[in-house]
mmCIF file of C-alpha atoms in Angstrom:
data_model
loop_
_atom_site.group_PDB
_atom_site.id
_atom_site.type_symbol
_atom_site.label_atom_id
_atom_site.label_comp_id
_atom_site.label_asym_id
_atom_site.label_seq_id
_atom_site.Cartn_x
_atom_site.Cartn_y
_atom_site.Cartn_z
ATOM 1 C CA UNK A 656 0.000 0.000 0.000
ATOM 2 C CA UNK A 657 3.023 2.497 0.358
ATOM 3 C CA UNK A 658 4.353 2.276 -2.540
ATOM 4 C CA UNK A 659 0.418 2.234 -4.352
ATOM 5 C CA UNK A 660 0.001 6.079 -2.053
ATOM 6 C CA UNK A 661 3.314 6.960 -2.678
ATOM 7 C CA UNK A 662 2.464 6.500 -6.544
ATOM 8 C CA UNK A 663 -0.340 8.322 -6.471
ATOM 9 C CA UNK A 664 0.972 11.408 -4.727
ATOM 10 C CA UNK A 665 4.033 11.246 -7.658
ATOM 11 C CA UNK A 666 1.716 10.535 -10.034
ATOM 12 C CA UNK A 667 -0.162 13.435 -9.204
ATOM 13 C CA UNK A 668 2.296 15.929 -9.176
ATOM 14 C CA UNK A 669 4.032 14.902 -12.384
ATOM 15 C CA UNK A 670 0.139 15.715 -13.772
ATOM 16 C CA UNK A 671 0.243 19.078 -12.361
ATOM 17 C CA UNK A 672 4.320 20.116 -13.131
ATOM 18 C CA UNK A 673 3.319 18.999 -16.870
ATOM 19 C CA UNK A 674 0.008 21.384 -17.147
ATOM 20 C CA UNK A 675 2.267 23.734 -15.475
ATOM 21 C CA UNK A 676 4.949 23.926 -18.204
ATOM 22 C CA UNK A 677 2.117 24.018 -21.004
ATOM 23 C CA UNK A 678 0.529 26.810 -19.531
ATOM 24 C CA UNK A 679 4.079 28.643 -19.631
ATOM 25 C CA UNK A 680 4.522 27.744 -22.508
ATOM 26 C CA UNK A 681 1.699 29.938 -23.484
ATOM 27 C CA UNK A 682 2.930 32.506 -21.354
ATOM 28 C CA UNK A 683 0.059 32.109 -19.295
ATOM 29 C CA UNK A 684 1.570 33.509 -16.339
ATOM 30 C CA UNK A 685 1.868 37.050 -18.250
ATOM 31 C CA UNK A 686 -1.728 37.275 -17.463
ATOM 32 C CA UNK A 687 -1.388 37.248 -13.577
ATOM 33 C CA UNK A 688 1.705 39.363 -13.458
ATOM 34 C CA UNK A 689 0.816 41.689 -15.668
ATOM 35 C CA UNK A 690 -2.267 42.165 -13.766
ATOM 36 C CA UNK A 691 0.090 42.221 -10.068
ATOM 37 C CA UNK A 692 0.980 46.081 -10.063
ATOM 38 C CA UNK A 693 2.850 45.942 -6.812
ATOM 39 C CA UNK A 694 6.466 47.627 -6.929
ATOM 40 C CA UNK A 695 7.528 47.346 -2.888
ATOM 41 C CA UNK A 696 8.575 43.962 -1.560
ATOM 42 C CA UNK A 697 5.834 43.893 1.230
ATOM 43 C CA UNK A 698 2.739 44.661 -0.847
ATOM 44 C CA UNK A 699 3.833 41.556 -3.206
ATOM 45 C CA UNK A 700 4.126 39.341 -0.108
ATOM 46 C CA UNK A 701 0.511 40.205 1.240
ATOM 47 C CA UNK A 702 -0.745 39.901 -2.471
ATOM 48 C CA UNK A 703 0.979 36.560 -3.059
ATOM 49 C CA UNK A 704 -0.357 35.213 0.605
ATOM 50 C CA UNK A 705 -3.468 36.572 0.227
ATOM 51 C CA UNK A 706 -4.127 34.735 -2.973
ATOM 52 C CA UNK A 707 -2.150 31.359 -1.890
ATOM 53 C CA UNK A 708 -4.552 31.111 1.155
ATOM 54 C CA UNK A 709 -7.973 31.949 -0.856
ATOM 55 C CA UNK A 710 -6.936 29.283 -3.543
ATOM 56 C CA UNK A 711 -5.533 26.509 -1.492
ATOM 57 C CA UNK A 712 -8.891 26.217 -0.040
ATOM 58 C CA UNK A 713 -10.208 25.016 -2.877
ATOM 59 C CA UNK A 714 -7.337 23.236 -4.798
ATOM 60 C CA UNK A 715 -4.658 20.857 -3.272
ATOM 61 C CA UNK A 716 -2.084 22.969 -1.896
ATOM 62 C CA UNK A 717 0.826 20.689 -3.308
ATOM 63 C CA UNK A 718 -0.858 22.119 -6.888
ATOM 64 C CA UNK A 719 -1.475 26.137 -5.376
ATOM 65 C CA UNK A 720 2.516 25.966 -4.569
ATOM 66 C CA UNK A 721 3.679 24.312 -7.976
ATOM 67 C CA UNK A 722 1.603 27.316 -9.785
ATOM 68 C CA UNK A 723 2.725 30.053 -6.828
ATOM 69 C CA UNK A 724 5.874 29.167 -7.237
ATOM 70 C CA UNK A 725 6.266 29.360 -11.030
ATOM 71 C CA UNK A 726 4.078 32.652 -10.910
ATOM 72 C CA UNK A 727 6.722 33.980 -7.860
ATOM 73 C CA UNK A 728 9.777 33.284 -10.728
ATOM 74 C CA UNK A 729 8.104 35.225 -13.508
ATOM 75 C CA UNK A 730 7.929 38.350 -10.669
ATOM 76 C CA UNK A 731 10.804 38.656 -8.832
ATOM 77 C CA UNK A 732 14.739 38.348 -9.815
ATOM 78 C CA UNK A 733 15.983 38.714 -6.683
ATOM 79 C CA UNK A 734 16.573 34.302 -5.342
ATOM 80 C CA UNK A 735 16.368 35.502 -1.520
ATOM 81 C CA UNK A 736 13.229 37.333 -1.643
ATOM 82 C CA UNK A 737 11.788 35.185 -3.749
ATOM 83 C CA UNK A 738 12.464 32.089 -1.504
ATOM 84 C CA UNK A 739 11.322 34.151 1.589
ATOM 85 C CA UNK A 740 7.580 35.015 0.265
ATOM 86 C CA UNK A 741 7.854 31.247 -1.584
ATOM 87 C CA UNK A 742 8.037 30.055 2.294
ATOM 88 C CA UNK A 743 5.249 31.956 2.829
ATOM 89 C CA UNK A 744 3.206 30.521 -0.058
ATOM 90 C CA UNK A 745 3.844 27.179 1.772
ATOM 91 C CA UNK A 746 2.896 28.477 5.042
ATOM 92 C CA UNK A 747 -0.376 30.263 3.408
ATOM 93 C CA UNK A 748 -0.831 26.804 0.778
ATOM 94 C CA UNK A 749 -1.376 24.925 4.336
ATOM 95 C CA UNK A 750 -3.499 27.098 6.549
ATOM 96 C CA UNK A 751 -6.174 27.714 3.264
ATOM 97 C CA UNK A 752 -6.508 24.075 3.356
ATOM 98 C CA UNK A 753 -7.457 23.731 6.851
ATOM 99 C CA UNK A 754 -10.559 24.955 6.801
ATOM 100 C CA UNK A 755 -12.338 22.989 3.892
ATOM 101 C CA UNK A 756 -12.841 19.412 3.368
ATOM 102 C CA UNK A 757 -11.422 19.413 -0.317
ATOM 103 C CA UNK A 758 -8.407 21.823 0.633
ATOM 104 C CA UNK A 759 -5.743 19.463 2.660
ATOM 105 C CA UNK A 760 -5.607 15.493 2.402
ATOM 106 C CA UNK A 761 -5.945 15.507 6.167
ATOM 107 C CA UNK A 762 -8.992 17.613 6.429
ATOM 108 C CA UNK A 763 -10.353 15.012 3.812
ATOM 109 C CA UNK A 764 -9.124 11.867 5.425
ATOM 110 C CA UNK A 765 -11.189 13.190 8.711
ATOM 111 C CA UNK A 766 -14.199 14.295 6.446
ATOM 112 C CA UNK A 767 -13.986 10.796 4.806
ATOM 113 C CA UNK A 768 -13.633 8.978 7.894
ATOM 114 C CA UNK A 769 -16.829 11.027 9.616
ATOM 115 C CA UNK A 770 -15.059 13.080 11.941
ATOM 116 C CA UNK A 771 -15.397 16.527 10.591
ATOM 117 C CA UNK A 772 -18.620 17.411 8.257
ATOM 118 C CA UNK A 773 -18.533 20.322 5.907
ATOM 119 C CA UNK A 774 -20.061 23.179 7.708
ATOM 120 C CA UNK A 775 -19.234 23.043 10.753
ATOM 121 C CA UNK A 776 -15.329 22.615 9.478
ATOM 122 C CA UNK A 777 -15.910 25.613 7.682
ATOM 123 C CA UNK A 778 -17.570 27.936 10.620
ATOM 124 C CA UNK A 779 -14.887 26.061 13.340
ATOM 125 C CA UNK A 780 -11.649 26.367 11.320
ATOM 126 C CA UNK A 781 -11.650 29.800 9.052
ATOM 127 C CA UNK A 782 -11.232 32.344 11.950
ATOM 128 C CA UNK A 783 -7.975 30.049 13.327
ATOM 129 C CA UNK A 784 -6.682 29.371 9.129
ATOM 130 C CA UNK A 785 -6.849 33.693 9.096
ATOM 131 C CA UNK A 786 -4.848 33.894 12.374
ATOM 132 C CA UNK A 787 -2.297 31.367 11.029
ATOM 133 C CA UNK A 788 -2.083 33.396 7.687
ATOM 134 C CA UNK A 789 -2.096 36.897 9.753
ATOM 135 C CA UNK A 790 0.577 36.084 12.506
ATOM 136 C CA UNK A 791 2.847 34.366 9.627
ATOM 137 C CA UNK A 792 2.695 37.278 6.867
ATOM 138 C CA UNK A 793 2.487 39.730 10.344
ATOM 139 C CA UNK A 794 5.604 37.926 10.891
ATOM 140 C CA UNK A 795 7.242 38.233 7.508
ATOM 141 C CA UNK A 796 5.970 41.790 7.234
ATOM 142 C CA UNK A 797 7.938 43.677 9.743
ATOM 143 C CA UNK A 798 10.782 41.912 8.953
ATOM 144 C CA UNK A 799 10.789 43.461 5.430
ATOM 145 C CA UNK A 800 11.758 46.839 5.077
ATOM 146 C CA UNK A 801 8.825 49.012 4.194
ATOM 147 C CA UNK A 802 10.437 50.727 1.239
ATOM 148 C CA UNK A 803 12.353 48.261 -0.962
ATOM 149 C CA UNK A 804 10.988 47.585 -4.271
ATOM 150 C CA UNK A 805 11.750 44.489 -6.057
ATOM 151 C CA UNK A 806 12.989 43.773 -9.489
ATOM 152 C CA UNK A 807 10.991 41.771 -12.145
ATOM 153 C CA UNK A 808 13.352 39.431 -14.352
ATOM 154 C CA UNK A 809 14.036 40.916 -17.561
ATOM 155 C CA UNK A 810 12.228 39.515 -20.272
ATOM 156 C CA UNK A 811 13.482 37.641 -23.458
ATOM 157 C CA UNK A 812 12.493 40.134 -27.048
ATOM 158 C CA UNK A 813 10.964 36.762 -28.299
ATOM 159 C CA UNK A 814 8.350 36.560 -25.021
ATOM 160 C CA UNK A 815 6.736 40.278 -27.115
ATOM 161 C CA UNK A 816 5.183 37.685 -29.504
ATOM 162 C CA UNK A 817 1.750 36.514 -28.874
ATOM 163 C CA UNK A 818 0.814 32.954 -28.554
ATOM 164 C CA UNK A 819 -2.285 31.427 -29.523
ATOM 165 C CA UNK A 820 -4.724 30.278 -26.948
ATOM 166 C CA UNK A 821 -2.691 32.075 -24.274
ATOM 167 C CA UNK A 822 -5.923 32.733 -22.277
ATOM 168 C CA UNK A 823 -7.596 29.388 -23.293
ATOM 169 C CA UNK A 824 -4.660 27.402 -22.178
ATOM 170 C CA UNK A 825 -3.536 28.901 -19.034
ATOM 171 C CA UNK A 826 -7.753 29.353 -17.682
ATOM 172 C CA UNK A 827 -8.582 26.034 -19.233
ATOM 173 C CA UNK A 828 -5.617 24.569 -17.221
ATOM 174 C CA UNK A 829 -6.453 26.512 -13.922
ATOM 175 C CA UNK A 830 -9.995 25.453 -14.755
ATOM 176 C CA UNK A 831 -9.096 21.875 -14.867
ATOM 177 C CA UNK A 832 -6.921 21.842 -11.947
ATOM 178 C CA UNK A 833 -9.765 23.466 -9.741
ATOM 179 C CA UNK A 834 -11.681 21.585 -10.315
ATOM 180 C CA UNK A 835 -10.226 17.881 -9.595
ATOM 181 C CA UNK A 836 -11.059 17.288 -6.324
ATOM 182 C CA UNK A 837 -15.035 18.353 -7.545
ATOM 183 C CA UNK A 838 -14.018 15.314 -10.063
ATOM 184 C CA UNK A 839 -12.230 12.845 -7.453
ATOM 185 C CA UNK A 840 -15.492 13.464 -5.425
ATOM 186 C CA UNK A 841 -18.531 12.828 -8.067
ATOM 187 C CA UNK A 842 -16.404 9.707 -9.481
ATOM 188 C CA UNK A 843 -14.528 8.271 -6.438
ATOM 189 C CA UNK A 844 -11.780 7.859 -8.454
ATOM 190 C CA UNK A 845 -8.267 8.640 -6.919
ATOM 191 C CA UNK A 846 -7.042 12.646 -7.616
ATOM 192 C CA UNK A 847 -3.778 11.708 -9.993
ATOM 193 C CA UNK A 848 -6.328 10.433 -12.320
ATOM 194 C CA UNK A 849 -8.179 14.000 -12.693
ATOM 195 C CA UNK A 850 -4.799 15.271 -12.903
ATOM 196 C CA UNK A 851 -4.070 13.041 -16.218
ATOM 197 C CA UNK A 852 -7.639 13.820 -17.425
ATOM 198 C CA UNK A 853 -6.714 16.968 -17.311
ATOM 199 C CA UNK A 854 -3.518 16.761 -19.340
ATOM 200 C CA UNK A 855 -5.133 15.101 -21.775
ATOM 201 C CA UNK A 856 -7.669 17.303 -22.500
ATOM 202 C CA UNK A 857 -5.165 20.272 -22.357
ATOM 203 C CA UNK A 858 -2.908 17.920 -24.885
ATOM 204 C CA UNK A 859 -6.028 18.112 -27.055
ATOM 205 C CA UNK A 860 -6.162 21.594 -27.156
ATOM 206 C CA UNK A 861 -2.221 22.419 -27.750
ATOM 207 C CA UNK A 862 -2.879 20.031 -30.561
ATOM 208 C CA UNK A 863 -5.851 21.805 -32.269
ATOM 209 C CA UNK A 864 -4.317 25.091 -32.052
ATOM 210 C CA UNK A 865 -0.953 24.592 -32.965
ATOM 211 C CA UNK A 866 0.659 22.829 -35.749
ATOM 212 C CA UNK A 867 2.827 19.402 -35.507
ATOM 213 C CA UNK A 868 6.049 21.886 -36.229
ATOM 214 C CA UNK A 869 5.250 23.747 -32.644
ATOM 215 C CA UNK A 870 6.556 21.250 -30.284
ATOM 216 C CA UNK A 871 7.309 23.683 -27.369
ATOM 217 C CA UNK A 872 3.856 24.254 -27.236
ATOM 218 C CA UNK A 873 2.362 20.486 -27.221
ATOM 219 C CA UNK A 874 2.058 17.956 -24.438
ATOM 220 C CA UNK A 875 5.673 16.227 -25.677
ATOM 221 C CA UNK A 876 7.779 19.193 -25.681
ATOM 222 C CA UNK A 877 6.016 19.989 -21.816
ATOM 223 C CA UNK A 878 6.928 16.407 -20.710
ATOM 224 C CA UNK A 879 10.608 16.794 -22.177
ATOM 225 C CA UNK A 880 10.745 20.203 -19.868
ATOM 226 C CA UNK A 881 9.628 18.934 -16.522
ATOM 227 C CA UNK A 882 11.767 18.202 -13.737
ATOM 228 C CA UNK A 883 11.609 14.367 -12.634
ATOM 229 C CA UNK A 884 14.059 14.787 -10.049
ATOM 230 C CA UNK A 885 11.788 17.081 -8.109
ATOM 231 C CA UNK A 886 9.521 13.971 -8.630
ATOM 232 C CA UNK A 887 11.899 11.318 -7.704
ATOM 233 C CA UNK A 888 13.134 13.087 -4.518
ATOM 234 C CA UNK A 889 9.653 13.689 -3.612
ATOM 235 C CA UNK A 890 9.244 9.583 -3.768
ATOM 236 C CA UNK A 891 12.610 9.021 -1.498
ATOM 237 C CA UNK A 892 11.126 11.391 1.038
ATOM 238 C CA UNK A 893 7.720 9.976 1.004
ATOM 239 C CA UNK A 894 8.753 6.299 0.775
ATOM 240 C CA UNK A 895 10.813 6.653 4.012
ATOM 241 C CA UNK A 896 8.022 8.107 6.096
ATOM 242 C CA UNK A 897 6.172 5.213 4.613
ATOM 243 C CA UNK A 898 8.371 3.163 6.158
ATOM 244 C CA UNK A 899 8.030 4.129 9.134
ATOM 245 C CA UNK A 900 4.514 3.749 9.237
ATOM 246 C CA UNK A 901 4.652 0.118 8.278
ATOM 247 C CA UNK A 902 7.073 -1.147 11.084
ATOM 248 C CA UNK A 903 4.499 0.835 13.065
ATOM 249 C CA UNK A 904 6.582 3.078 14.540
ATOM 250 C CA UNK A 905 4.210 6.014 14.073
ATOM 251 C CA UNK A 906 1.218 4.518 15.444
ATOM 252 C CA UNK A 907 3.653 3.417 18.395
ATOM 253 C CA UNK A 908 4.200 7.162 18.543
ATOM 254 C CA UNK A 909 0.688 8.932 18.920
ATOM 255 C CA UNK A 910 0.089 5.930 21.051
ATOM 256 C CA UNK A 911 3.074 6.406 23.553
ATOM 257 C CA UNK A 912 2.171 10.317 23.565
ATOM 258 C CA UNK A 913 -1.207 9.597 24.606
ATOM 259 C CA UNK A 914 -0.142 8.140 27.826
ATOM 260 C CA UNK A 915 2.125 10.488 28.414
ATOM 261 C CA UNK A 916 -0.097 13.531 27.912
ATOM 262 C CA UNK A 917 -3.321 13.450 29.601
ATOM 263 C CA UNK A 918 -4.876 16.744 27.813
ATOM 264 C CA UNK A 919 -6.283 16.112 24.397
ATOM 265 C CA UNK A 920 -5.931 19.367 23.280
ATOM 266 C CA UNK A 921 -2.032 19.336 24.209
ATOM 267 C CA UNK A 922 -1.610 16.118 22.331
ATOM 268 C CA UNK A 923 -3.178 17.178 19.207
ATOM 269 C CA UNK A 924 -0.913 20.495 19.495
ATOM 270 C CA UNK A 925 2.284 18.159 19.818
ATOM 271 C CA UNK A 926 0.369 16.265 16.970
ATOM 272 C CA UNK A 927 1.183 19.596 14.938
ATOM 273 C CA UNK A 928 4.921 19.675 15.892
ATOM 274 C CA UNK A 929 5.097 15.725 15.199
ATOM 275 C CA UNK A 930 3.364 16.437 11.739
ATOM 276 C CA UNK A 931 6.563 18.892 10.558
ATOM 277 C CA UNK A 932 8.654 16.418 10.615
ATOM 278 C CA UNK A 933 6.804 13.028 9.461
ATOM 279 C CA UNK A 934 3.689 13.165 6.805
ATOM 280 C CA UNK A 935 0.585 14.183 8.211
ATOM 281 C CA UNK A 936 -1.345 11.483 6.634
ATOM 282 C CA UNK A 937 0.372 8.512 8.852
ATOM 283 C CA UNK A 938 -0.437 10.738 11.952
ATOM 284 C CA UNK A 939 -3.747 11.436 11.030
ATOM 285 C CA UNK A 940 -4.811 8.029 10.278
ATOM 286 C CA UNK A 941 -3.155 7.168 14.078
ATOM 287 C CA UNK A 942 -5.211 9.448 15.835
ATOM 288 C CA UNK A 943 -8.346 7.915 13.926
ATOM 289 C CA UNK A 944 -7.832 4.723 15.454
ATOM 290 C CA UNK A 945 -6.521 6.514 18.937
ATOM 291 C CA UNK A 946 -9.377 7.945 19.242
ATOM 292 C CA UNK A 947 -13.269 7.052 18.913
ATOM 293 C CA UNK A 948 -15.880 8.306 17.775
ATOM 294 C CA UNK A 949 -18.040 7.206 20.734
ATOM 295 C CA UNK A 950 -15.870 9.089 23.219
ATOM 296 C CA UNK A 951 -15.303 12.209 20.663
ATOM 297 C CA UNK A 952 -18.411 12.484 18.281
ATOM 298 C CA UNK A 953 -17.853 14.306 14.752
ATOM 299 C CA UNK A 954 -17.221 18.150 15.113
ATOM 300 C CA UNK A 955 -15.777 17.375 18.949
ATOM 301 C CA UNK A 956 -13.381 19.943 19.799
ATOM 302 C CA UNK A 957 -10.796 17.323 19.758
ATOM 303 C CA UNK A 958 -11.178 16.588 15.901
ATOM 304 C CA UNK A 959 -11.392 20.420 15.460
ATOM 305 C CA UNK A 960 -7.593 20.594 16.840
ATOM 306 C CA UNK A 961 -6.277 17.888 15.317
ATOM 307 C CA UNK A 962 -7.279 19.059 11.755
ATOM 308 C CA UNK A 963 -5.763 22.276 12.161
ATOM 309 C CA UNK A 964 -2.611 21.394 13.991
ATOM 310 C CA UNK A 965 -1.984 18.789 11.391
ATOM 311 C CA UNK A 966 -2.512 20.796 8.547
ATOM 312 C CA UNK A 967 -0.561 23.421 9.720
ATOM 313 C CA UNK A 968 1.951 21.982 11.335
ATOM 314 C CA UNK A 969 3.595 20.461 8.233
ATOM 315 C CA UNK A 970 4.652 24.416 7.702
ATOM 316 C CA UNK A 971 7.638 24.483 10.199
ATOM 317 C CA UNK A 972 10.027 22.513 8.652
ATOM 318 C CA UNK A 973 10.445 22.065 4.982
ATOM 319 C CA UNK A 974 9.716 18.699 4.571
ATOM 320 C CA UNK A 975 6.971 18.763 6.547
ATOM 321 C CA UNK A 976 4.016 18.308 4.291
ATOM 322 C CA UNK A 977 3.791 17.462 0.421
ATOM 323 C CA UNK A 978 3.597 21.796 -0.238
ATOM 324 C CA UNK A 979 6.857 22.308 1.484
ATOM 325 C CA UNK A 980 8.590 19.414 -0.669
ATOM 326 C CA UNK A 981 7.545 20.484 -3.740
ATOM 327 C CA UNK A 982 8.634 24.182 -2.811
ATOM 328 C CA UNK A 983 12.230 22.753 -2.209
ATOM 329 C CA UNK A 984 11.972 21.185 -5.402
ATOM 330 C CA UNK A 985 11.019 23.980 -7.230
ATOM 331 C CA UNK A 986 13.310 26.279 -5.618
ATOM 332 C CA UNK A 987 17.011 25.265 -5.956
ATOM 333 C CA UNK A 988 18.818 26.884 -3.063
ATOM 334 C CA UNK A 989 16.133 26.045 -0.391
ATOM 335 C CA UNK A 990 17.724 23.464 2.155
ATOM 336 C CA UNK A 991 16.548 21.859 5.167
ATOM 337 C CA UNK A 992 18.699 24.524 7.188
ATOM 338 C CA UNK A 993 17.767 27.518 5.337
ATOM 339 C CA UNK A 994 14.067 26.841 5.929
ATOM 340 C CA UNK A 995 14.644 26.212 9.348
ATOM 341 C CA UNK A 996 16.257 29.435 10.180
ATOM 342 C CA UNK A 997 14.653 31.910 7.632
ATOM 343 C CA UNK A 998 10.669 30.697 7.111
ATOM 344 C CA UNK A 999 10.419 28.517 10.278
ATOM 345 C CA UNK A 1000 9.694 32.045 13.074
ATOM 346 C CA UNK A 1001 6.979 32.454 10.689
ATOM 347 C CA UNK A 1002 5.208 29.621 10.807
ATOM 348 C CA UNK A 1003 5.520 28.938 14.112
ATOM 349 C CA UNK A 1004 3.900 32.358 15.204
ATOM 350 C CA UNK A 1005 0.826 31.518 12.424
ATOM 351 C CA UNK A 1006 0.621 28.097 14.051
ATOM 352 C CA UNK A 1007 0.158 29.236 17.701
ATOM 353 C CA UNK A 1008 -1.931 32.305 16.362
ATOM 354 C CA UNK A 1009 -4.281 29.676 15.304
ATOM 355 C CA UNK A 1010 -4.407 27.554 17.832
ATOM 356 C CA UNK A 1011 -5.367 30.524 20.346
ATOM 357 C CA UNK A 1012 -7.837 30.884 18.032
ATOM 358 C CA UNK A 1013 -9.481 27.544 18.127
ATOM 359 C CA UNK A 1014 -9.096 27.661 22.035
ATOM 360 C CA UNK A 1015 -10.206 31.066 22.308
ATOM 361 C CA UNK A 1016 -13.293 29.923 20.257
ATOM 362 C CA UNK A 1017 -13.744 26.899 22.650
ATOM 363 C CA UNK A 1018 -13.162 28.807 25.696
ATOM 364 C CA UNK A 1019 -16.310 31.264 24.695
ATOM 365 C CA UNK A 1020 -18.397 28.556 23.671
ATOM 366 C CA UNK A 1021 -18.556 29.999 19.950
ATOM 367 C CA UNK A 1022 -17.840 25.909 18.764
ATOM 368 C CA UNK A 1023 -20.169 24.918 15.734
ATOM 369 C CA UNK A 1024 -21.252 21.322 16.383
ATOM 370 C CA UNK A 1025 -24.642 21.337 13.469
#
């Protein structure tokens, strides 16, 4: 089974790197830089957050930071600032799919396995996702200074050509991607295969508007540009964390920290740290058979916590959830370390802003149950 998930996930993101490079191709990214007019460093970052968090709640966030992240490259030279605000599109990517059942694979898992329901996700978990995306950006904000402006890469004379289908291609791939977990959901069928649907259909397109002669534009020349070793180090990470769910060591874990912590809500906080550094999806599926749903019925406070901490969570260290990954991927110098030191402060303020927030919430008796 861990090397059928594991598949999937790669699967999946080979999908969405491929529509990707076809709708840069087109220079479908022109159309979202051209219309982001900020100049200063710290209006980009609350532009690029802003939008991260609003579409991660509706699309995977390991497909928001693959298209971020290639929109962040067509904006800003500079490799620093761009890898500071791309940690932030990783923190954002995680907290926007908190609070909806089609936005994180945990959140998804829990809605599957009857622990969560869609409303009262929604009216429980947006005010604590917007605290996680304040507190972070907050975070990020004052450490930027107010005044710098960045610098756009220059452009190639050939980009001043128009493409056909530009619009077509990059809204019919944006489209498609949206709308994949609508797909996965009215077919049961697993995500990577909307992702390939998806593809194809865009490979139809290419192929109707373009000739044979314009490779660069068609599905081949996209599937000669993407990166596999993004892919294949994505399988060596996920593959080990698989293996240490099937010696059981991670069930062993949430176990062991059960008996040592008596308060639910602290475990499922720890459940958050635990979550940065091994996949969420293991730990989620342990604290599905921790706990019951006799003793903690669906929309319990419990469940509540333990969807955002594990969502979240996965944004302190880099290789903490699927998003993260694919950022370091993406983005050449981003290591282990530099994460660590640079985008970690940031996420851990969002994370605790949000869990004062789900507390707080608790504490006043404001918790949805439907």
């Amino acid at each position: 089974t861990t090397l059928e998930d594991v598949a999937e996930v790669v699967f999946f993101l080979l999908g969405a790197l491929t529509i990707v490079e076809i709708m840069d191709a087109h220079k479908g990214f022109d159309i979202i830089t051209k219309a982001i007019s900020a100049t200063k460093a710290r209006d980009l970052l609350l532009v690029i957050g802003i939008l991260t968090f609003v579409l991660s709640s509706v699309l995977n966030n390991l497909t928001v930071v693959i298209v971020m992240v290639s929109l962040l490259q067509k904006l800003v030279k500079d490799d620093l600032l761009r890898q500071r605000i791309g940690g932030t599109i990783v923190i954002a990517s995680n907290a926007g799919g908190a609070w909806t059942p089609i936005g994180d694979i945990t959140t998804t898992m829990m809605y599957i396995g009857g622990q969560v329901t869609t409303v009262p996700l929604i009216a429980n978990l947006f005010v604590p996702s917007v605290l996680c995306l304040i507190g972070s950006l907050g975070y990020e904000y004052l450490q930027m200074d107010g005044e710098v402006e960045f610098e756009r890469p220059a452009k190639p004379s050939t980009e001043e050509k128009e493409v056909p289908g530009q619009a077509l291609v990059f809204w019919g791939g944006l489209t498609g991607m949206v709308t994949v977990p609508v797909f996965t959901a009215l077919t049961e069928c697993p995500a990577w295969s909307g992702m390939m649907l998806v593809l194809g259909l865009l490979g139809v397109i290419t192929s109707v508007i373009h000739g044979p002669e314009d490779e660069e534009y068609s599905l081949k020349g996209a599937l000669t540009r993407v990166e596999v070793p993004d892919a294949l180090f994505f399988l060596g990470v996920l593959f080990a964390v698989g293996g240490l769910e099937r010696i059981g060591l991670l069930k062993e874990f949430a176990v062991q920290l059960s008996n040592l912590v008596p308060n639910d809500a602290i475990v499922a906080i720890l459940l958050g740290f635990a979550s940065a550094v091994v996949d969420n999806v293991p730990l989620v599926a342990a604290t599905q058979g921790m706990y019951d749903l006799t003793a903690h019925p669906a929309n319990d406070a419990l469940w509540n916590l333990i969807c955002y901490c594990a969502a979240t969570g996965g944004s302190l260290l880099v290789i903490g959830s699927a998003a993260g990954v694919a950022f370091m991927g993406l983005e050449k110098g981003v290591s282990f370390g530099w994460y660590f030191s640079k985008v970690a402060p940031a996420a851990l303020v969002g994370y605790f802003a949000g869990v004062a927030g789900i507390l707080g919430q608790q504490a006043l008796g404001l918790q949805y149950v439907g």
